[in-house]
Amino acid sequence: MKTYTTISDSSQEAKLLHDHMIPLDHEELWVVFLNSANRVITQEMLSMGSLTSTIIDVRCILRRALLNNAANILLVHNHPSGNPVPSTADIKQTETVSKACKLMDIGLLDHLILSSDSYYSFADEVATEYNF
């Protein structure tokens, strides 16, 4: 699925997958792959988890980014509980992905957590800590 939407802020990011992810009763991790102008190349579900967690596999994320010739990526996952606040695991996994992306010269633009009526954007909330 190729689309060419340009992403410029977290509200646009949230709209990309909101309709798919909100009705889910389990967590899913999607990665949006973008070119250097932040235009969407494609988006892929990389893991399907349980009610309370999903796997964030850094090697898989980077492999897919390289295969898609992505200059930048967005991580998006949902919280079926309705609370978009990141867990300790979400924070640690974001740090790990951020460090790995920097080594590969791939920009991690954001990590969004979607819930039924809101979202949490690491780029909006803690941009300086993760260099988003």
mmCIF file with all atom_site columns, C-alpha atoms in Angstrom:
data_model
loop_
_atom_site.group_PDB
_atom_site.id
_atom_site.type_symbol
_atom_site.label_atom_id
_atom_site.label_alt_id
_atom_site.label_comp_id
_atom_site.label_asym_id
_atom_site.label_entity_id
_atom_site.label_seq_id
_atom_site.pdbx_PDB_ins_code
_atom_site.Cartn_x
_atom_site.Cartn_y
_atom_site.Cartn_z
_atom_site.occupancy
_atom_site.B_iso_or_equiv
_atom_site.pdbx_formal_charge
_atom_site.auth_seq_id
_atom_site.auth_comp_id
_atom_site.auth_asym_id
_atom_site.auth_atom_id
_atom_site.pdbx_PDB_model_num
ATOM 1   C CA . MET A 1 1   ? 0.000   0.000  0.000  1.00 0.00 ? 1   MET A CA 1
ATOM 2   C CA . LYS A 1 2   ? 1.687   3.193  -1.183 1.00 0.00 ? 2   LYS A CA 1
ATOM 3   C CA . THR A 1 3   ? 0.450   6.550  -0.030 1.00 0.00 ? 3   THR A CA 1
ATOM 4   C CA . TYR A 1 4   ? 2.089   9.923  -0.262 1.00 0.00 ? 4   TYR A CA 1
ATOM 5   C CA . THR A 1 5   ? 0.786   11.858 2.698  1.00 0.00 ? 5   THR A CA 1
ATOM 6   C CA . THR A 1 6   ? 3.244   14.340 4.167  1.00 0.00 ? 6   THR A CA 1
ATOM 7   C CA . ILE A 1 7   ? 3.493   14.249 7.961  1.00 0.00 ? 7   ILE A CA 1
ATOM 8   C CA . SER A 1 8   ? 4.191   17.483 9.807  1.00 0.00 ? 8   SER A CA 1
ATOM 9   C CA . ASP A 1 9   ? 2.744   17.024 13.330 1.00 0.00 ? 9   ASP A CA 1
ATOM 10  C CA . SER A 1 10  ? 1.467   14.460 15.816 1.00 0.00 ? 10  SER A CA 1
ATOM 11  C CA . SER A 1 11  ? -2.214  15.041 15.015 1.00 0.00 ? 11  SER A CA 1
ATOM 12  C CA . GLN A 1 12  ? -1.569  13.981 11.421 1.00 0.00 ? 12  GLN A CA 1
ATOM 13  C CA . GLU A 1 13  ? 0.384   10.977 12.676 1.00 0.00 ? 13  GLU A CA 1
ATOM 14  C CA . ALA A 1 14  ? -2.506  9.930  14.904 1.00 0.00 ? 14  ALA A CA 1
ATOM 15  C CA . LYS A 1 15  ? -5.014  10.111 12.030 1.00 0.00 ? 15  LYS A CA 1
ATOM 16  C CA . LEU A 1 16  ? -3.029  7.660  9.897  1.00 0.00 ? 16  LEU A CA 1
ATOM 17  C CA . LEU A 1 17  ? -3.911  4.573  11.934 1.00 0.00 ? 17  LEU A CA 1
ATOM 18  C CA . HIS A 1 18  ? -6.603  5.765  14.344 1.00 0.00 ? 18  HIS A CA 1
ATOM 19  C CA . ASP A 1 19  ? -9.577  4.136  12.597 1.00 0.00 ? 19  ASP A CA 1
ATOM 20  C CA . HIS A 1 20  ? -7.819  0.785  12.364 1.00 0.00 ? 20  HIS A CA 1
ATOM 21  C CA . MET A 1 21  ? -6.369  0.650  15.857 1.00 0.00 ? 21  MET A CA 1
ATOM 22  C CA . ILE A 1 22  ? -9.055  2.093  18.114 1.00 0.00 ? 22  ILE A CA 1
ATOM 23  C CA . PRO A 1 23  ? -11.568 -0.782 17.882 1.00 0.00 ? 23  PRO A CA 1
ATOM 24  C CA . LEU A 1 24  ? -8.897  -3.391 18.682 1.00 0.00 ? 24  LEU A CA 1
ATOM 25  C CA . ASP A 1 25  ? -9.031  -5.380 21.922 1.00 0.00 ? 25  ASP A CA 1
ATOM 26  C CA . HIS A 1 26  ? -5.299  -6.113 21.761 1.00 0.00 ? 26  HIS A CA 1
ATOM 27  C CA . GLU A 1 27  ? -2.141  -4.061 21.222 1.00 0.00 ? 27  GLU A CA 1
ATOM 28  C CA . GLU A 1 28  ? -0.516  -3.766 17.810 1.00 0.00 ? 28  GLU A CA 1
ATOM 29  C CA . LEU A 1 29  ? 2.714   -2.062 16.793 1.00 0.00 ? 29  LEU A CA 1
ATOM 30  C CA . TRP A 1 30  ? 2.736   -0.321 13.427 1.00 0.00 ? 30  TRP A CA 1
ATOM 31  C CA . VAL A 1 31  ? 5.643   1.470  11.842 1.00 0.00 ? 31  VAL A CA 1
ATOM 32  C CA . VAL A 1 32  ? 5.165   4.241  9.305  1.00 0.00 ? 32  VAL A CA 1
ATOM 33  C CA . PHE A 1 33  ? 8.088   4.543  6.904  1.00 0.00 ? 33  PHE A CA 1
ATOM 34  C CA . LEU A 1 34  ? 8.803   7.995  5.469  1.00 0.00 ? 34  LEU A CA 1
ATOM 35  C CA . ASN A 1 35  ? 11.176  9.509  2.953  1.00 0.00 ? 35  ASN A CA 1
ATOM 36  C CA . SER A 1 36  ? 13.463  12.452 3.698  1.00 0.00 ? 36  SER A CA 1
ATOM 37  C CA . ALA A 1 37  ? 10.611  14.921 3.033  1.00 0.00 ? 37  ALA A CA 1
ATOM 38  C CA . ASN A 1 38  ? 8.436   13.067 5.611  1.00 0.00 ? 38  ASN A CA 1
ATOM 39  C CA . ARG A 1 39  ? 6.145   11.698 2.935  1.00 0.00 ? 39  ARG A CA 1
ATOM 40  C CA . VAL A 1 40  ? 4.694   8.293  3.782  1.00 0.00 ? 40  VAL A CA 1
ATOM 41  C CA . ILE A 1 41  ? 6.245   5.454  1.799  1.00 0.00 ? 41  ILE A CA 1
ATOM 42  C CA . THR A 1 42  ? 4.216   2.715  3.479  1.00 0.00 ? 42  THR A CA 1
ATOM 43  C CA . GLN A 1 43  ? 3.002   1.527  6.867  1.00 0.00 ? 43  GLN A CA 1
ATOM 44  C CA . GLU A 1 44  ? 3.262   -1.982 8.275  1.00 0.00 ? 44  GLU A CA 1
ATOM 45  C CA . MET A 1 45  ? 2.047   -3.850 11.326 1.00 0.00 ? 45  MET A CA 1
ATOM 46  C CA . LEU A 1 46  ? 5.135   -5.422 12.867 1.00 0.00 ? 46  LEU A CA 1
ATOM 47  C CA . SER A 1 47  ? 3.619   -7.092 15.905 1.00 0.00 ? 47  SER A CA 1
ATOM 48  C CA . MET A 1 48  ? 0.301   -8.121 17.377 1.00 0.00 ? 48  MET A CA 1
ATOM 49  C CA . GLY A 1 49  ? 0.237   -8.548 21.127 1.00 0.00 ? 49  GLY A CA 1
ATOM 50  C CA . SER A 1 50  ? -2.105  -9.089 24.027 1.00 0.00 ? 50  SER A CA 1
ATOM 51  C CA . LEU A 1 51  ? -4.493  -6.855 25.916 1.00 0.00 ? 51  LEU A CA 1
ATOM 52  C CA . THR A 1 52  ? -1.615  -5.161 27.738 1.00 0.00 ? 52  THR A CA 1
ATOM 53  C CA . SER A 1 53  ? 1.536   -5.441 25.632 1.00 0.00 ? 53  SER A CA 1
ATOM 54  C CA . THR A 1 54  ? 3.138   -6.013 22.256 1.00 0.00 ? 54  THR A CA 1
ATOM 55  C CA . ILE A 1 55  ? 6.698   -6.680 21.178 1.00 0.00 ? 55  ILE A CA 1
ATOM 56  C CA . ILE A 1 56  ? 8.856   -3.875 19.826 1.00 0.00 ? 56  ILE A CA 1
ATOM 57  C CA . ASP A 1 57  ? 11.634  -5.717 17.958 1.00 0.00 ? 57  ASP A CA 1
ATOM 58  C CA . VAL A 1 58  ? 14.336  -3.177 17.120 1.00 0.00 ? 58  VAL A CA 1
ATOM 59  C CA . ARG A 1 59  ? 16.075  -5.397 14.566 1.00 0.00 ? 59  ARG A CA 1
ATOM 60  C CA . CYS A 1 60  ? 12.816  -5.988 12.708 1.00 0.00 ? 60  CYS A CA 1
ATOM 61  C CA . ILE A 1 61  ? 12.016  -2.258 12.703 1.00 0.00 ? 61  ILE A CA 1
ATOM 62  C CA . LEU A 1 62  ? 15.423  -1.323 11.307 1.00 0.00 ? 62  LEU A CA 1
ATOM 63  C CA . ARG A 1 63  ? 15.414  -4.146 8.742  1.00 0.00 ? 63  ARG A CA 1
ATOM 64  C CA . ARG A 1 64  ? 12.015  -3.016 7.424  1.00 0.00 ? 64  ARG A CA 1
ATOM 65  C CA . ALA A 1 65  ? 13.171  0.632  7.379  1.00 0.00 ? 65  ALA A CA 1
ATOM 66  C CA . LEU A 1 66  ? 16.201  -0.290 5.279  1.00 0.00 ? 66  LEU A CA 1
ATOM 67  C CA . LEU A 1 67  ? 14.160  -2.472 2.907  1.00 0.00 ? 67  LEU A CA 1
ATOM 68  C CA . ASN A 1 68  ? 11.671  0.382  2.428  1.00 0.00 ? 68  ASN A CA 1
ATOM 69  C CA . ASN A 1 69  ? 14.479  2.936  1.871  1.00 0.00 ? 69  ASN A CA 1
ATOM 70  C CA . ALA A 1 70  ? 13.036  4.993  4.719  1.00 0.00 ? 70  ALA A CA 1
ATOM 71  C CA . ALA A 1 71  ? 14.893  8.067  5.923  1.00 0.00 ? 71  ALA A CA 1
ATOM 72  C CA . ASN A 1 72  ? 12.534  8.432  8.889  1.00 0.00 ? 72  ASN A CA 1
ATOM 73  C CA . ILE A 1 73  ? 10.064  6.293  10.825 1.00 0.00 ? 73  ILE A CA 1
ATOM 74  C CA . LEU A 1 74  ? 7.137   6.687  13.190 1.00 0.00 ? 74  LEU A CA 1
ATOM 75  C CA . LEU A 1 75  ? 6.233   4.070  15.782 1.00 0.00 ? 75  LEU A CA 1
ATOM 76  C CA . VAL A 1 76  ? 2.529   3.752  16.559 1.00 0.00 ? 76  VAL A CA 1
ATOM 77  C CA . HIS A 1 77  ? 0.869   1.393  18.993 1.00 0.00 ? 77  HIS A CA 1
ATOM 78  C CA . ASN A 1 78  ? -2.449  1.343  20.804 1.00 0.00 ? 78  ASN A CA 1
ATOM 79  C CA . HIS A 1 79  ? -3.557  0.968  24.408 1.00 0.00 ? 79  HIS A CA 1
ATOM 80  C CA . PRO A 1 80  ? -6.938  -0.816 24.444 1.00 0.00 ? 80  PRO A CA 1
ATOM 81  C CA . SER A 1 81  ? -7.368  0.249  28.094 1.00 0.00 ? 81  SER A CA 1
ATOM 82  C CA . GLY A 1 82  ? -8.114  3.782  26.885 1.00 0.00 ? 82  GLY A CA 1
ATOM 83  C CA . ASN A 1 83  ? -5.178  5.291  28.807 1.00 0.00 ? 83  ASN A CA 1
ATOM 84  C CA . PRO A 1 84  ? -2.518  6.602  26.385 1.00 0.00 ? 84  PRO A CA 1
ATOM 85  C CA . VAL A 1 85  ? 0.109   7.271  29.082 1.00 0.00 ? 85  VAL A CA 1
ATOM 86  C CA . PRO A 1 86  ? 3.276   5.280  28.291 1.00 0.00 ? 86  PRO A CA 1
ATOM 87  C CA . SER A 1 87  ? 4.263   2.425  30.538 1.00 0.00 ? 87  SER A CA 1
ATOM 88  C CA . THR A 1 88  ? 7.790   2.010  31.855 1.00 0.00 ? 88  THR A CA 1
ATOM 89  C CA . ALA A 1 89  ? 8.325   -0.608 29.139 1.00 0.00 ? 89  ALA A CA 1
ATOM 90  C CA . ASP A 1 90  ? 7.082   1.829  26.458 1.00 0.00 ? 90  ASP A CA 1
ATOM 91  C CA . ILE A 1 91  ? 9.597   4.429  27.633 1.00 0.00 ? 91  ILE A CA 1
ATOM 92  C CA . LYS A 1 92  ? 12.513  1.975  27.722 1.00 0.00 ? 92  LYS A CA 1
ATOM 93  C CA . GLN A 1 93  ? 11.646  0.549  24.303 1.00 0.00 ? 93  GLN A CA 1
ATOM 94  C CA . THR A 1 94  ? 11.424  4.047  22.820 1.00 0.00 ? 94  THR A CA 1
ATOM 95  C CA . GLU A 1 95  ? 14.889  4.823  24.176 1.00 0.00 ? 95  GLU A CA 1
ATOM 96  C CA . THR A 1 96  ? 16.264  1.612  22.660 1.00 0.00 ? 96  THR A CA 1
ATOM 97  C CA . VAL A 1 97  ? 14.713  2.250  19.239 1.00 0.00 ? 97  VAL A CA 1
ATOM 98  C CA . SER A 1 98  ? 15.895  5.871  19.315 1.00 0.00 ? 98  SER A CA 1
ATOM 99  C CA . LYS A 1 99  ? 19.511  4.847  19.972 1.00 0.00 ? 99  LYS A CA 1
ATOM 100 C CA . ALA A 1 100 ? 19.437  2.160  17.269 1.00 0.00 ? 100 ALA A CA 1
ATOM 101 C CA . CYS A 1 101 ? 17.947  4.539  14.710 1.00 0.00 ? 101 CYS A CA 1
ATOM 102 C CA . LYS A 1 102 ? 20.672  7.095  15.391 1.00 0.00 ? 102 LYS A CA 1
ATOM 103 C CA . LEU A 1 103 ? 23.345  4.446  14.727 1.00 0.00 ? 103 LEU A CA 1
ATOM 104 C CA . MET A 1 104 ? 21.725  3.639  11.375 1.00 0.00 ? 104 MET A CA 1
ATOM 105 C CA . ASP A 1 105 ? 21.099  7.306  10.467 1.00 0.00 ? 105 ASP A CA 1
ATOM 106 C CA . ILE A 1 106 ? 17.331  6.768  10.399 1.00 0.00 ? 106 ILE A CA 1
ATOM 107 C CA . GLY A 1 107 ? 15.198  9.443  12.013 1.00 0.00 ? 107 GLY A CA 1
ATOM 108 C CA . LEU A 1 108 ? 12.727  8.344  14.673 1.00 0.00 ? 108 LEU A CA 1
ATOM 109 C CA . LEU A 1 109 ? 10.223  11.176 14.298 1.00 0.00 ? 109 LEU A CA 1
ATOM 110 C CA . ASP A 1 110 ? 7.821   10.048 17.007 1.00 0.00 ? 110 ASP A CA 1
ATOM 111 C CA . HIS A 1 111 ? 6.335   7.196  18.998 1.00 0.00 ? 111 HIS A CA 1
ATOM 112 C CA . LEU A 1 112 ? 2.577   7.562  19.336 1.00 0.00 ? 112 LEU A CA 1
ATOM 113 C CA . ILE A 1 113 ? 0.334   5.693  21.724 1.00 0.00 ? 113 ILE A CA 1
ATOM 114 C CA . LEU A 1 114 ? -3.288  5.765  20.594 1.00 0.00 ? 114 LEU A CA 1
ATOM 115 C CA . SER A 1 115 ? -6.322  5.338  22.822 1.00 0.00 ? 115 SER A CA 1
ATOM 116 C CA . SER A 1 116 ? -10.020 5.636  22.088 1.00 0.00 ? 116 SER A CA 1
ATOM 117 C CA . ASP A 1 117 ? -10.262 9.406  22.535 1.00 0.00 ? 117 ASP A CA 1
ATOM 118 C CA . SER A 1 118 ? -6.693  10.704 22.725 1.00 0.00 ? 118 SER A CA 1
ATOM 119 C CA . TYR A 1 119 ? -3.065  9.954  22.028 1.00 0.00 ? 119 TYR A CA 1
ATOM 120 C CA . TYR A 1 120 ? 0.356   10.398 23.594 1.00 0.00 ? 120 TYR A CA 1
ATOM 121 C CA . SER A 1 121 ? 3.198   11.714 21.444 1.00 0.00 ? 121 SER A CA 1
ATOM 122 C CA . PHE A 1 122 ? 6.745   11.246 22.714 1.00 0.00 ? 122 PHE A CA 1
ATOM 123 C CA . ALA A 1 123 ? 7.841   13.996 20.316 1.00 0.00 ? 123 ALA A CA 1
ATOM 124 C CA . ASP A 1 124 ? 5.351   16.454 21.800 1.00 0.00 ? 124 ASP A CA 1
ATOM 125 C CA . GLU A 1 125 ? 5.905   15.494 25.427 1.00 0.00 ? 125 GLU A CA 1
ATOM 126 C CA . VAL A 1 126 ? 9.584   14.645 25.782 1.00 0.00 ? 126 VAL A CA 1
ATOM 127 C CA . ALA A 1 127 ? 11.182  15.801 22.529 1.00 0.00 ? 127 ALA A CA 1
ATOM 128 C CA . THR A 1 128 ? 14.418  17.046 24.067 1.00 0.00 ? 128 THR A CA 1
ATOM 129 C CA . GLU A 1 129 ? 15.046  13.825 25.992 1.00 0.00 ? 129 GLU A CA 1
ATOM 130 C CA . TYR A 1 130 ? 14.874  11.646 22.862 1.00 0.00 ? 130 TYR A CA 1
ATOM 131 C CA . ASN A 1 131 ? 16.056  14.231 20.309 1.00 0.00 ? 131 ASN A CA 1
ATOM 132 C CA . PHE A 1 132 ? 12.895  13.940 18.228 1.00 0.00 ? 132 PHE A CA 1
#
